[in-house]
JSON list of C-alpha atoms in Angstrom, two decimals:
[
{"chain": "A", "resi": 1, "resn": "MET", "atom": "CA", "xyz": [14.16, 149.60, -15.00]},
{"chain": "A", "resi": 2, "resn": "ARG", "atom": "CA", "xyz": [14.27, 146.45, -17.11]},
{"chain": "A", "resi": 3, "resn": "THR", "atom": "CA", "xyz": [17.82, 145.69, -16.06]},
{"chain": "A", "resi": 4, "resn": "LYS", "atom": "CA", "xyz": [16.67, 145.70, -12.42]},
{"chain": "A", "resi": 5, "resn": "ILE", "atom": "CA", "xyz": [13.56, 143.54, -12.98]},
{"chain": "A", "resi": 6, "resn": "ILE", "atom": "CA", "xyz": [15.26, 140.74, -14.88]},
{"chain": "A", "resi": 7, "resn": "PRO", "atom": "CA", "xyz": [17.55, 139.59, -12.00]},
{"chain": "A", "resi": 8, "resn": "TYR", "atom": "CA", "xyz": [14.57, 139.44, -9.64]},
{"chain": "A", "resi": 9, "resn": "PHE", "atom": "CA", "xyz": [12.63, 137.45, -12.22]},
{"chain": "A", "resi": 10, "resn": "GLN", "atom": "CA", "xyz": [15.51, 135.02, -12.66]},
{"chain": "A", "resi": 11, "resn": "ALA", "atom": "CA", "xyz": [15.88, 134.61, -8.92]},
{"chain": "A", "resi": 12, "resn": "ALA", "atom": "CA", "xyz": [12.16, 133.80, -8.62]},
{"chain": "A", "resi": 13, "resn": "ILE", "atom": "CA", "xyz": [12.44, 131.15, -11.32]},
{"chain": "A", "resi": 14, "resn": "LEU", "atom": "CA", "xyz": [15.48, 129.56, -9.63]},
{"chain": "A", "resi": 15, "resn": "ALA", "atom": "CA", "xyz": [13.69, 129.51, -6.29]},
{"chain": "A", "resi": 16, "resn": "ALA", "atom": "CA", "xyz": [10.66, 127.85, -7.87]},
{"chain": "A", "resi": 17, "resn": "LEU", "atom": "CA", "xyz": [12.85, 125.24, -9.55]},
{"chain": "A", "resi": 18, "resn": "ASN", "atom": "CA", "xyz": [14.62, 124.48, -6.28]},
{"chain": "A", "resi": 19, "resn": "LEU", "atom": "CA", "xyz": [11.32, 123.99, -4.49]},
{"chain": "A", "resi": 20, "resn": "PHE", "atom": "CA", "xyz": [10.14, 121.70, -7.27]},
{"chain": "A", "resi": 21, "resn": "ALA", "atom": "CA", "xyz": [13.35, 119.65, -7.07]},
{"chain": "A", "resi": 22, "resn": "ILE", "atom": "CA", "xyz": [13.02, 119.28, -3.30]},
{"chain": "A", "resi": 23, "resn": "ALA", "atom": "CA", "xyz": [9.41, 118.16, -3.64]},
{"chain": "A", "resi": 24, "resn": "LEU", "atom": "CA", "xyz": [10.35, 115.67, -6.35]},
{"chain": "A", "resi": 25, "resn": "ILE", "atom": "CA", "xyz": [13.11, 114.15, -4.23]},
{"chain": "A", "resi": 26, "resn": "ALA", "atom": "CA", "xyz": [10.80, 113.85, -1.24]},
{"chain": "A", "resi": 27, "resn": "PHE", "atom": "CA", "xyz": [8.13, 112.21, -3.39]},
{"chain": "A", "resi": 28, "resn": "SER", "atom": "CA", "xyz": [10.65, 109.74, -4.82]},
{"chain": "A", "resi": 29, "resn": "GLN", "atom": "CA", "xyz": [11.98, 108.85, -1.37]},
{"chain": "A", "resi": 30, "resn": "GLN", "atom": "CA", "xyz": [8.47, 108.31, -0.08]},
{"chain": "A", "resi": 31, "resn": "ASN", "atom": "CA", "xyz": [7.68, 106.00, -2.98]},
{"chain": "A", "resi": 32, "resn": "ALA", "atom": "CA", "xyz": [10.94, 104.14, -2.47]},
{"chain": "A", "resi": 33, "resn": "VAL", "atom": "CA", "xyz": [9.98, 103.44, 1.13]},
{"chain": "A", "resi": 34, "resn": "GLN", "atom": "CA", "xyz": [6.52, 102.32, 0.09]},
{"chain": "A", "resi": 35, "resn": "GLU", "atom": "CA", "xyz": [7.90, 99.98, -2.55]},
{"chain": "A", "resi": 36, "resn": "THR", "atom": "CA", "xyz": [9.79, 98.02, 0.10]},
{"chain": "A", "resi": 37, "resn": "LEU", "atom": "CA", "xyz": [6.51, 96.97, 1.72]},
{"chain": "A", "resi": 38, "resn": "SER", "atom": "CA", "xyz": [4.68, 93.78, 0.80]},
{"chain": "A", "resi": 39, "resn": "ARG", "atom": "CA", "xyz": [1.65, 94.83, -1.22]},
{"chain": "A", "resi": 40, "resn": "TYR", "atom": "CA", "xyz": [-0.41, 93.79, -4.22]},
{"chain": "A", "resi": 41, "resn": "GLY", "atom": "CA", "xyz": [2.00, 92.45, -6.85]},
{"chain": "A", "resi": 42, "resn": "SER", "atom": "CA", "xyz": [4.81, 91.62, -4.40]},
{"chain": "A", "resi": 43, "resn": "ARG", "atom": "CA", "xyz": [6.46, 88.19, -4.41]},
{"chain": "A", "resi": 44, "resn": "GLY", "atom": "CA", "xyz": [8.81, 86.35, -2.10]},
{"chain": "A", "resi": 45, "resn": "ASN", "atom": "CA", "xyz": [9.36, 84.70, 1.27]},
{"chain": "A", "resi": 46, "resn": "GLU", "atom": "CA", "xyz": [7.81, 87.51, 3.26]},
{"chain": "A", "resi": 47, "resn": "VAL", "atom": "CA", "xyz": [4.60, 87.14, 1.26]},
{"chain": "A", "resi": 48, "resn": "ARG", "atom": "CA", "xyz": [4.59, 83.39, 1.97]},
{"chain": "A", "resi": 49, "resn": "ALA", "atom": "CA", "xyz": [4.94, 84.10, 5.67]},
{"chain": "A", "resi": 50, "resn": "ILE", "atom": "CA", "xyz": [2.04, 86.57, 5.51]},
{"chain": "A", "resi": 51, "resn": "GLN", "atom": "CA", "xyz": [-0.15, 84.06, 3.71]},
{"chain": "A", "resi": 52, "resn": "GLN", "atom": "CA", "xyz": [0.69, 81.29, 6.17]},
{"chain": "A", "resi": 53, "resn": "GLU", "atom": "CA", "xyz": [-0.07, 83.46, 9.19]},
{"chain": "A", "resi": 54, "resn": "LEU", "atom": "CA", "xyz": [-3.37, 84.56, 7.66]},
{"chain": "A", "resi": 55, "resn": "ARG", "atom": "CA", "xyz": [-4.28, 80.94, 6.89]},
{"chain": "A", "resi": 56, "resn": "ASP", "atom": "CA", "xyz": [-3.53, 79.97, 10.47]},
{"chain": "A", "resi": 57, "resn": "ARG", "atom": "CA", "xyz": [-5.97, 82.69, 11.52]},
{"chain": "A", "resi": 58, "resn": "SER", "atom": "CA", "xyz": [-8.61, 81.41, 9.04]},
{"chain": "A", "resi": 59, "resn": "LEU", "atom": "CA", "xyz": [-8.53, 84.69, 7.13]},
{"chain": "A", "resi": 60, "resn": "TYR", "atom": "CA", "xyz": [-6.92, 83.34, 3.97]},
{"chain": "A", "resi": 61, "resn": "LYS", "atom": "CA", "xyz": [-7.87, 80.19, 2.07]},
{"chain": "A", "resi": 62, "resn": "GLY", "atom": "CA", "xyz": [-5.61, 80.49, -0.97]},
{"chain": "A", "resi": 63, "resn": "SER", "atom": "CA", "xyz": [-2.28, 78.88, -1.74]},
{"chain": "A", "resi": 64, "resn": "VAL", "atom": "CA", "xyz": [0.87, 79.81, 0.17]},
{"chain": "A", "resi": 65, "resn": "ASP", "atom": "CA", "xyz": [2.65, 80.61, -3.08]},
{"chain": "A", "resi": 66, "resn": "GLY", "atom": "CA", "xyz": [4.45, 83.86, -2.24]},
{"chain": "A", "resi": 67, "resn": "ILE", "atom": "CA", "xyz": [2.35, 85.88, -4.71]},
{"chain": "A", "resi": 68, "resn": "TYR", "atom": "CA", "xyz": [0.55, 88.90, -3.23]},
{"chain": "A", "resi": 69, "resn": "GLY", "atom": "CA", "xyz": [-2.66, 88.81, -5.24]},
{"chain": "A", "resi": 70, "resn": "THR", "atom": "CA", "xyz": [-6.20, 90.04, -4.65]},
{"chain": "A", "resi": 71, "resn": "GLU", "atom": "CA", "xyz": [-7.06, 87.23, -2.24]},
{"chain": "A", "resi": 72, "resn": "THR", "atom": "CA", "xyz": [-4.02, 87.96, -0.08]},
{"chain": "A", "resi": 73, "resn": "GLN", "atom": "CA", "xyz": [-4.74, 91.68, -0.18]},
{"chain": "A", "resi": 74, "resn": "GLU", "atom": "CA", "xyz": [-8.32, 91.17, 0.99]},
{"chain": "A", "resi": 75, "resn": "ALA", "atom": "CA", "xyz": [-7.19, 88.84, 3.77]},
{"chain": "A", "resi": 76, "resn": "VAL", "atom": "CA", "xyz": [-4.69, 91.46, 4.95]},
{"chain": "A", "resi": 77, "resn": "LYS", "atom": "CA", "xyz": [-7.48, 94.05, 5.01]},
{"chain": "A", "resi": 78, "resn": "LYS", "atom": "CA", "xyz": [-9.65, 91.76, 7.15]},
{"chain": "A", "resi": 79, "resn": "PHE", "atom": "CA", "xyz": [-6.77, 91.25, 9.56]},
{"chain": "A", "resi": 80, "resn": "GLN", "atom": "CA", "xyz": [-6.06, 94.98, 9.71]},
{"chain": "A", "resi": 81, "resn": "LYS", "atom": "CA", "xyz": [-9.70, 95.71, 10.53]},
{"chain": "A", "resi": 82, "resn": "GLN", "atom": "CA", "xyz": [-9.61, 93.14, 13.33]},
{"chain": "A", "resi": 83, "resn": "GLN", "atom": "CA", "xyz": [-6.49, 94.77, 14.75]},
{"chain": "A", "resi": 84, "resn": "GLY", "atom": "CA", "xyz": [-7.74, 98.32, 14.48]},
{"chain": "A", "resi": 85, "resn": "LEU", "atom": "CA", "xyz": [-5.15, 99.19, 11.83]},
{"chain": "A", "resi": 86, "resn": "THR", "atom": "CA", "xyz": [-5.65, 101.17, 8.63]},
{"chain": "A", "resi": 87, "resn": "ALA", "atom": "CA", "xyz": [-7.23, 98.64, 6.27]},
{"chain": "A", "resi": 88, "resn": "ASP", "atom": "CA", "xyz": [-5.21, 99.48, 3.16]},
{"chain": "A", "resi": 89, "resn": "GLY", "atom": "CA", "xyz": [-4.20, 95.91, 2.27]},
{"chain": "A", "resi": 90, "resn": "ILE", "atom": "CA", "xyz": [-0.48, 96.79, 2.54]},
{"chain": "A", "resi": 91, "resn": "ALA", "atom": "CA", "xyz": [1.63, 94.70, 4.92]},
{"chain": "A", "resi": 92, "resn": "GLY", "atom": "CA", "xyz": [3.65, 97.49, 6.51]},
{"chain": "A", "resi": 93, "resn": "PRO", "atom": "CA", "xyz": [5.70, 97.30, 9.72]},
{"chain": "A", "resi": 94, "resn": "ALA", "atom": "CA", "xyz": [2.67, 97.56, 12.04]},
{"chain": "A", "resi": 95, "resn": "THR", "atom": "CA", "xyz": [0.79, 94.81, 10.21]},
{"chain": "A", "resi": 96, "resn": "LEU", "atom": "CA", "xyz": [3.83, 92.51, 10.12]},
{"chain": "A", "resi": 97, "resn": "SER", "atom": "CA", "xyz": [4.43, 93.10, 13.81]},
{"chain": "A", "resi": 98, "resn": "ARG", "atom": "CA", "xyz": [0.85, 92.13, 14.68]},
{"chain": "A", "resi": 99, "resn": "LEU", "atom": "CA", "xyz": [1.23, 89.02, 12.52]},
{"chain": "A", "resi": 100, "resn": "GLY", "atom": "CA", "xyz": [4.41, 88.15, 14.38]},
{"chain": "A", "resi": 101, "resn": "ILE", "atom": "CA", "xyz": [6.56, 88.23, 11.25]},
{"chain": "A", "resi": 102, "resn": "SER", "atom": "CA", "xyz": [10.13, 89.42, 11.42]},
{"chain": "A", "resi": 103, "resn": "VAL", "atom": "CA", "xyz": [12.71, 89.33, 8.61]},
{"chain": "A", "resi": 104, "resn": "GLY", "atom": "CA", "xyz": [16.37, 90.09, 9.24]},
{"chain": "A", "resi": 105, "resn": "THR", "atom": "CA", "xyz": [18.99, 91.78, 7.08]},
{"chain": "A", "resi": 106, "resn": "ALA", "atom": "CA", "xyz": [22.15, 90.08, 5.87]},
{"chain": "A", "resi": 107, "resn": "PRO", "atom": "CA", "xyz": [25.09, 91.25, 8.00]},
{"chain": "A", "resi": 108, "resn": "SER", "atom": "CA", "xyz": [28.21, 92.98, 6.71]},
{"chain": "A", "resi": 109, "resn": "ALA", "atom": "CA", "xyz": [31.65, 91.37, 6.47]},
{"chain": "A", "resi": 110, "resn": "THR", "atom": "CA", "xyz": [32.98, 92.59, 9.81]},
{"chain": "A", "resi": 111, "resn": "THR", "atom": "CA", "xyz": [35.82, 90.70, 11.51]},
{"chain": "A", "resi": 112, "resn": "ALA", "atom": "CA", "xyz": [33.44, 89.21, 14.07]},
{"chain": "A", "resi": 113, "resn": "ASN", "atom": "CA", "xyz": [30.93, 88.08, 11.42]},
{"chain": "A", "resi": 114, "resn": "VAL", "atom": "CA", "xyz": [33.64, 86.55, 9.24]},
{"chain": "A", "resi": 115, "resn": "GLN", "atom": "CA", "xyz": [35.03, 84.69, 12.26]},
{"chain": "A", "resi": 116, "resn": "LEU", "atom": "CA", "xyz": [31.66, 83.27, 13.31]},
{"chain": "A", "resi": 117, "resn": "LEU", "atom": "CA", "xyz": [30.53, 82.35, 9.81]},
{"chain": "A", "resi": 118, "resn": "ALA", "atom": "CA", "xyz": [33.91, 80.82, 8.97]},
{"chain": "A", "resi": 119, "resn": "ARG", "atom": "CA", "xyz": [33.72, 78.62, 12.06]},
{"chain": "A", "resi": 120, "resn": "ILE", "atom": "CA", "xyz": [30.39, 77.07, 11.07]},
{"chain": "A", "resi": 121, "resn": "ILE", "atom": "CA", "xyz": [31.44, 76.78, 7.41]},
{"chain": "A", "resi": 122, "resn": "SER", "atom": "CA", "xyz": [34.61, 74.96, 8.45]},
{"chain": "A", "resi": 123, "resn": "ALA", "atom": "CA", "xyz": [32.70, 72.65, 10.77]},
{"chain": "A", "resi": 124, "resn": "GLU", "atom": "CA", "xyz": [29.94, 71.84, 8.31]},
{"chain": "A", "resi": 125, "resn": "GLY", "atom": "CA", "xyz": [31.98, 71.94, 5.10]},
{"chain": "A", "resi": 126, "resn": "ARG", "atom": "CA", "xyz": [35.20, 70.04, 5.78]},
{"chain": "A", "resi": 127, "resn": "GLY", "atom": "CA", "xyz": [36.15, 68.14, 2.64]},
{"chain": "A", "resi": 128, "resn": "GLU", "atom": "CA", "xyz": [33.80, 70.18, 0.43]},
{"chain": "A", "resi": 129, "resn": "THR", "atom": "CA", "xyz": [34.93, 72.24, -2.54]},
{"chain": "A", "resi": 130, "resn": "TYR", "atom": "CA", "xyz": [35.46, 75.94, -2.07]},
{"chain": "A", "resi": 131, "resn": "THR", "atom": "CA", "xyz": [32.20, 76.69, -3.90]},
{"chain": "A", "resi": 132, "resn": "GLY", "atom": "CA", "xyz": [30.45, 74.24, -1.61]},
{"chain": "A", "resi": 133, "resn": "GLN", "atom": "CA", "xyz": [31.81, 76.05, 1.43]},
{"chain": "A", "resi": 134, "resn": "VAL", "atom": "CA", "xyz": [30.61, 79.41, 0.15]},
{"chain": "A", "resi": 135, "resn": "ALA", "atom": "CA", "xyz": [27.19, 77.84, -0.53]},
{"chain": "A", "resi": 136, "resn": "ILE", "atom": "CA", "xyz": [26.95, 76.71, 3.11]},
{"chain": "A", "resi": 137, "resn": "GLY", "atom": "CA", "xyz": [27.66, 80.26, 4.22]},
{"chain": "A", "resi": 138, "resn": "ALA", "atom": "CA", "xyz": [25.07, 81.58, 1.78]},
{"chain": "A", "resi": 139, "resn": "VAL", "atom": "CA", "xyz": [22.41, 79.25, 3.19]},
{"chain": "A", "resi": 140, "resn": "ILE", "atom": "CA", "xyz": [23.04, 80.63, 6.65]},
{"chain": "A", "resi": 141, "resn": "LEU", "atom": "CA", "xyz": [22.72, 84.20, 5.38]},
{"chain": "A", "resi": 142, "resn": "ASN", "atom": "CA", "xyz": [19.57, 83.31, 3.41]},
{"chain": "A", "resi": 143, "resn": "ARG", "atom": "CA", "xyz": [18.01, 82.07, 6.62]},
{"chain": "A", "resi": 144, "resn": "ILE", "atom": "CA", "xyz": [18.58, 85.44, 8.29]},
{"chain": "A", "resi": 145, "resn": "GLU", "atom": "CA", "xyz": [16.46, 87.07, 5.56]},
{"chain": "A", "resi": 146, "resn": "HIS", "atom": "CA", "xyz": [13.79, 84.34, 5.72]},
{"chain": "A", "resi": 147, "resn": "PRO", "atom": "CA", "xyz": [10.80, 84.79, 8.06]},
{"chain": "A", "resi": 148, "resn": "SER", "atom": "CA", "xyz": [10.98, 81.20, 9.31]},
{"chain": "A", "resi": 149, "resn": "PHE", "atom": "CA", "xyz": [14.40, 81.63, 10.93]},
{"chain": "A", "resi": 150, "resn": "PRO", "atom": "CA", "xyz": [16.10, 83.92, 13.49]},
{"chain": "A", "resi": 151, "resn": "ASP", "atom": "CA", "xyz": [17.03, 87.41, 12.32]},
{"chain": "A", "resi": 152, "resn": "THR", "atom": "CA", "xyz": [20.71, 87.42, 13.27]},
{"chain": "A", "resi": 153, "resn": "LEU", "atom": "CA", "xyz": [23.84, 85.49, 12.29]},
{"chain": "A", "resi": 154, "resn": "SER", "atom": "CA", "xyz": [24.37, 84.08, 15.77]},
{"chain": "A", "resi": 155, "resn": "GLY", "atom": "CA", "xyz": [20.66, 83.33, 16.08]},
{"chain": "A", "resi": 156, "resn": "VAL", "atom": "CA", "xyz": [20.68, 81.20, 12.93]},
{"chain": "A", "resi": 157, "resn": "ILE", "atom": "CA", "xyz": [23.93, 79.40, 13.76]},
{"chain": "A", "resi": 158, "resn": "TYR", "atom": "CA", "xyz": [23.00, 78.61, 17.36]},
{"chain": "A", "resi": 159, "resn": "GLN", "atom": "CA", "xyz": [19.34, 77.79, 16.65]},
{"chain": "A", "resi": 160, "resn": "PRO", "atom": "CA", "xyz": [18.70, 74.52, 18.53]},
{"chain": "A", "resi": 161, "resn": "GLY", "atom": "CA", "xyz": [18.98, 71.49, 16.26]},
{"chain": "A", "resi": 162, "resn": "ALA", "atom": "CA", "xyz": [19.92, 73.50, 13.18]},
{"chain": "A", "resi": 163, "resn": "PHE", "atom": "CA", "xyz": [23.48, 72.25, 12.65]},
{"chain": "A", "resi": 164, "resn": "THR", "atom": "CA", "xyz": [24.97, 68.94, 13.77]},
{"chain": "A", "resi": 165, "resn": "ALA", "atom": "CA", "xyz": [28.42, 70.54, 14.00]},
{"chain": "A", "resi": 166, "resn": "ILE", "atom": "CA", "xyz": [27.23, 72.53, 17.02]},
{"chain": "A", "resi": 167, "resn": "THR", "atom": "CA", "xyz": [26.21, 69.43, 18.97]},
{"chain": "A", "resi": 168, "resn": "ASP", "atom": "CA", "xyz": [28.96, 66.99, 17.95]},
{"chain": "A", "resi": 169, "resn": "GLY", "atom": "CA", "xyz": [31.83, 69.35, 18.83]},
{"chain": "A", "resi": 170, "resn": "GLN", "atom": "CA", "xyz": [33.14, 70.02, 15.31]},
{"chain": "A", "resi": 171, "resn": "PHE", "atom": "CA", "xyz": [32.18, 73.67, 15.72]},
{"chain": "A", "resi": 172, "resn": "ASN", "atom": "CA", "xyz": [35.00, 74.03, 18.24]},
{"chain": "A", "resi": 173, "resn": "GLU", "atom": "CA", "xyz": [37.68, 72.54, 15.97]},
{"chain": "A", "resi": 174, "resn": "PRO", "atom": "CA", "xyz": [40.34, 74.81, 14.37]},
{"chain": "A", "resi": 175, "resn": "ILE", "atom": "CA", "xyz": [38.99, 76.81, 11.43]},
{"chain": "A", "resi": 176, "resn": "ALA", "atom": "CA", "xyz": [40.24, 75.91, 7.96]},
{"chain": "A", "resi": 177, "resn": "ASP", "atom": "CA", "xyz": [41.90, 78.80, 6.13]},
{"chain": "A", "resi": 178, "resn": "SER", "atom": "CA", "xyz": [39.58, 78.39, 3.13]},
{"chain": "A", "resi": 179, "resn": "ALA", "atom": "CA", "xyz": [36.56, 78.91, 5.40]},
{"chain": "A", "resi": 180, "resn": "TYR", "atom": "CA", "xyz": [37.61, 82.48, 6.14]},
{"chain": "A", "resi": 181, "resn": "ASN", "atom": "CA", "xyz": [37.65, 83.34, 2.44]},
{"chain": "A", "resi": 182, "resn": "ALA", "atom": "CA", "xyz": [34.39, 81.48, 1.90]},
{"chain": "A", "resi": 183, "resn": "ALA", "atom": "CA", "xyz": [32.78, 83.47, 4.71]},
{"chain": "A", "resi": 184, "resn": "ARG", "atom": "CA", "xyz": [33.94, 86.75, 3.19]},
{"chain": "A", "resi": 185, "resn": "ASP", "atom": "CA", "xyz": [32.63, 85.78, -0.24]},
{"chain": "A", "resi": 186, "resn": "ALA", "atom": "CA", "xyz": [29.25, 84.78, 1.19]},
{"chain": "A", "resi": 187, "resn": "LEU", "atom": "CA", "xyz": [28.98, 87.95, 3.26]},
{"chain": "A", "resi": 188, "resn": "ASN", "atom": "CA", "xyz": [29.87, 89.98, 0.18]},
{"chain": "A", "resi": 189, "resn": "GLY", "atom": "CA", "xyz": [26.94, 88.51, -1.73]},
{"chain": "A", "resi": 190, "resn": "TRP", "atom": "CA", "xyz": [28.09, 85.36, -3.56]},
{"chain": "A", "resi": 191, "resn": "ASP", "atom": "CA", "xyz": [25.38, 82.70, -3.34]},
{"chain": "A", "resi": 192, "resn": "PRO", "atom": "CA", "xyz": [26.26, 79.49, -5.22]},
{"chain": "A", "resi": 193, "resn": "SER", "atom": "CA", "xyz": [23.29, 77.76, -3.53]},
{"chain": "A", "resi": 194, "resn": "GLY", "atom": "CA", "xyz": [20.79, 79.62, -5.69]},
{"chain": "A", "resi": 195, "resn": "GLY", "atom": "CA", "xyz": [18.86, 81.00, -2.72]},
{"chain": "A", "resi": 196, "resn": "ALA", "atom": "CA", "xyz": [18.66, 77.76, -0.72]},
{"chain": "A", "resi": 197, "resn": "ILE", "atom": "CA", "xyz": [17.70, 77.73, 2.95]},
{"chain": "A", "resi": 198, "resn": "TYR", "atom": "CA", "xyz": [18.51, 74.05, 3.56]},
{"chain": "A", "resi": 199, "resn": "TYR", "atom": "CA", "xyz": [21.22, 71.60, 2.60]},
{"chain": "A", "resi": 200, "resn": "TYR", "atom": "CA", "xyz": [21.96, 67.98, 3.45]},
{"chain": "A", "resi": 201, "resn": "ASN", "atom": "CA", "xyz": [24.26, 65.10, 2.64]},
{"chain": "A", "resi": 202, "resn": "PRO", "atom": "CA", "xyz": [22.11, 62.30, 1.14]},
{"chain": "A", "resi": 203, "resn": "SER", "atom": "CA", "xyz": [24.56, 59.63, 2.28]},
{"chain": "A", "resi": 204, "resn": "LYS", "atom": "CA", "xyz": [24.42, 60.76, 5.91]},
{"chain": "A", "resi": 205, "resn": "THR", "atom": "CA", "xyz": [20.88, 61.91, 6.66]},
{"chain": "A", "resi": 206, "resn": "SER", "atom": "CA", "xyz": [17.89, 59.74, 7.47]},
{"chain": "A", "resi": 207, "resn": "ASN", "atom": "CA", "xyz": [15.59, 62.76, 7.76]},
{"chain": "A", "resi": 208, "resn": "GLN", "atom": "CA", "xyz": [12.75, 62.12, 5.33]},
{"chain": "A", "resi": 209, "resn": "TRP", "atom": "CA", "xyz": [11.30, 65.59, 5.75]},
{"chain": "A", "resi": 210, "resn": "ILE", "atom": "CA", "xyz": [14.33, 67.35, 4.34]},
{"chain": "A", "resi": 211, "resn": "ARG", "atom": "CA", "xyz": [14.52, 64.85, 1.48]},
{"chain": "A", "resi": 212, "resn": "GLN", "atom": "CA", "xyz": [11.10, 66.10, 0.38]},
{"chain": "A", "resi": 213, "resn": "ARG", "atom": "CA", "xyz": [12.23, 69.74, 0.08]},
{"chain": "A", "resi": 214, "resn": "PRO", "atom": "CA", "xyz": [12.39, 71.15, -3.48]},
{"chain": "A", "resi": 215, "resn": "VAL", "atom": "CA", "xyz": [15.95, 70.66, -4.74]},
{"chain": "A", "resi": 216, "resn": "ILE", "atom": "CA", "xyz": [17.76, 73.65, -6.24]},
{"chain": "A", "resi": 217, "resn": "LYS", "atom": "CA", "xyz": [21.14, 72.10, -7.00]},
{"chain": "A", "resi": 218, "resn": "THR", "atom": "CA", "xyz": [23.85, 69.74, -5.83]},
{"chain": "A", "resi": 219, "resn": "ILE", "atom": "CA", "xyz": [27.34, 71.00, -4.96]},
{"chain": "A", "resi": 220, "resn": "GLY", "atom": "CA", "xyz": [29.88, 68.40, -3.89]},
{"chain": "A", "resi": 221, "resn": "ASN", "atom": "CA", "xyz": [28.34, 66.09, -1.29]},
{"chain": "A", "resi": 222, "resn": "HIS", "atom": "CA", "xyz": [25.50, 68.44, -0.40]},
{"chain": "A", "resi": 223, "resn": "VAL", "atom": "CA", "xyz": [22.04, 68.86, -1.88]},
{"chain": "A", "resi": 224, "resn": "PHE", "atom": "CA", "xyz": [20.78, 72.44, -1.56]},
{"chain": "A", "resi": 225, "resn": "CYS", "atom": "CA", "xyz": [17.04, 73.00, -1.36]},
{"chain": "A", "resi": 226, "resn": "SER", "atom": "CA", "xyz": [14.32, 75.52, -0.54]}
]
């Protein structure tokens, strides 16, 4: 009898272990999804956008510093209550949508994306070093992931007034060979700009607003800033 009971016992143990493993994976995946949301302890551009929107609605009086602290959490709860949402203090998709905040995802290095990004890099970065050209591409991609800019590559590039090369015709000039490689490197994740969302040539711009932006670094003729 014992030789018949043992296999059943082993099968029961294996089944229990499988169920436990499945539950553990599901729990981990759930937590992974939750961790992508802006919540207490989060930092970054999305948090700044949340704080600014809440300030504009007179729900938040703290600094727009990109740090999701207690004051931000409480302001989010107040907003959620006003909107009839679950007041958990977590800025999930529904809360962000009601706030009007949208953040895009950096595109992949498809042929079409390389072509479009290379064209603006070539137009804006003629005469710049290769690293400087990649940095220009990186700024454009950083804007896609920033809540203050459009969420797509074409949206950022064609945003009215964003790039002088669009309006002065340089965008339609032949694309430099180096720009194609620079576009691929930027799309594949190289960011020499250090996370910048603006750049300018100090010898050519008279825009005082951009000169007041926090400087990250200088590459060639361009100053890159946040």
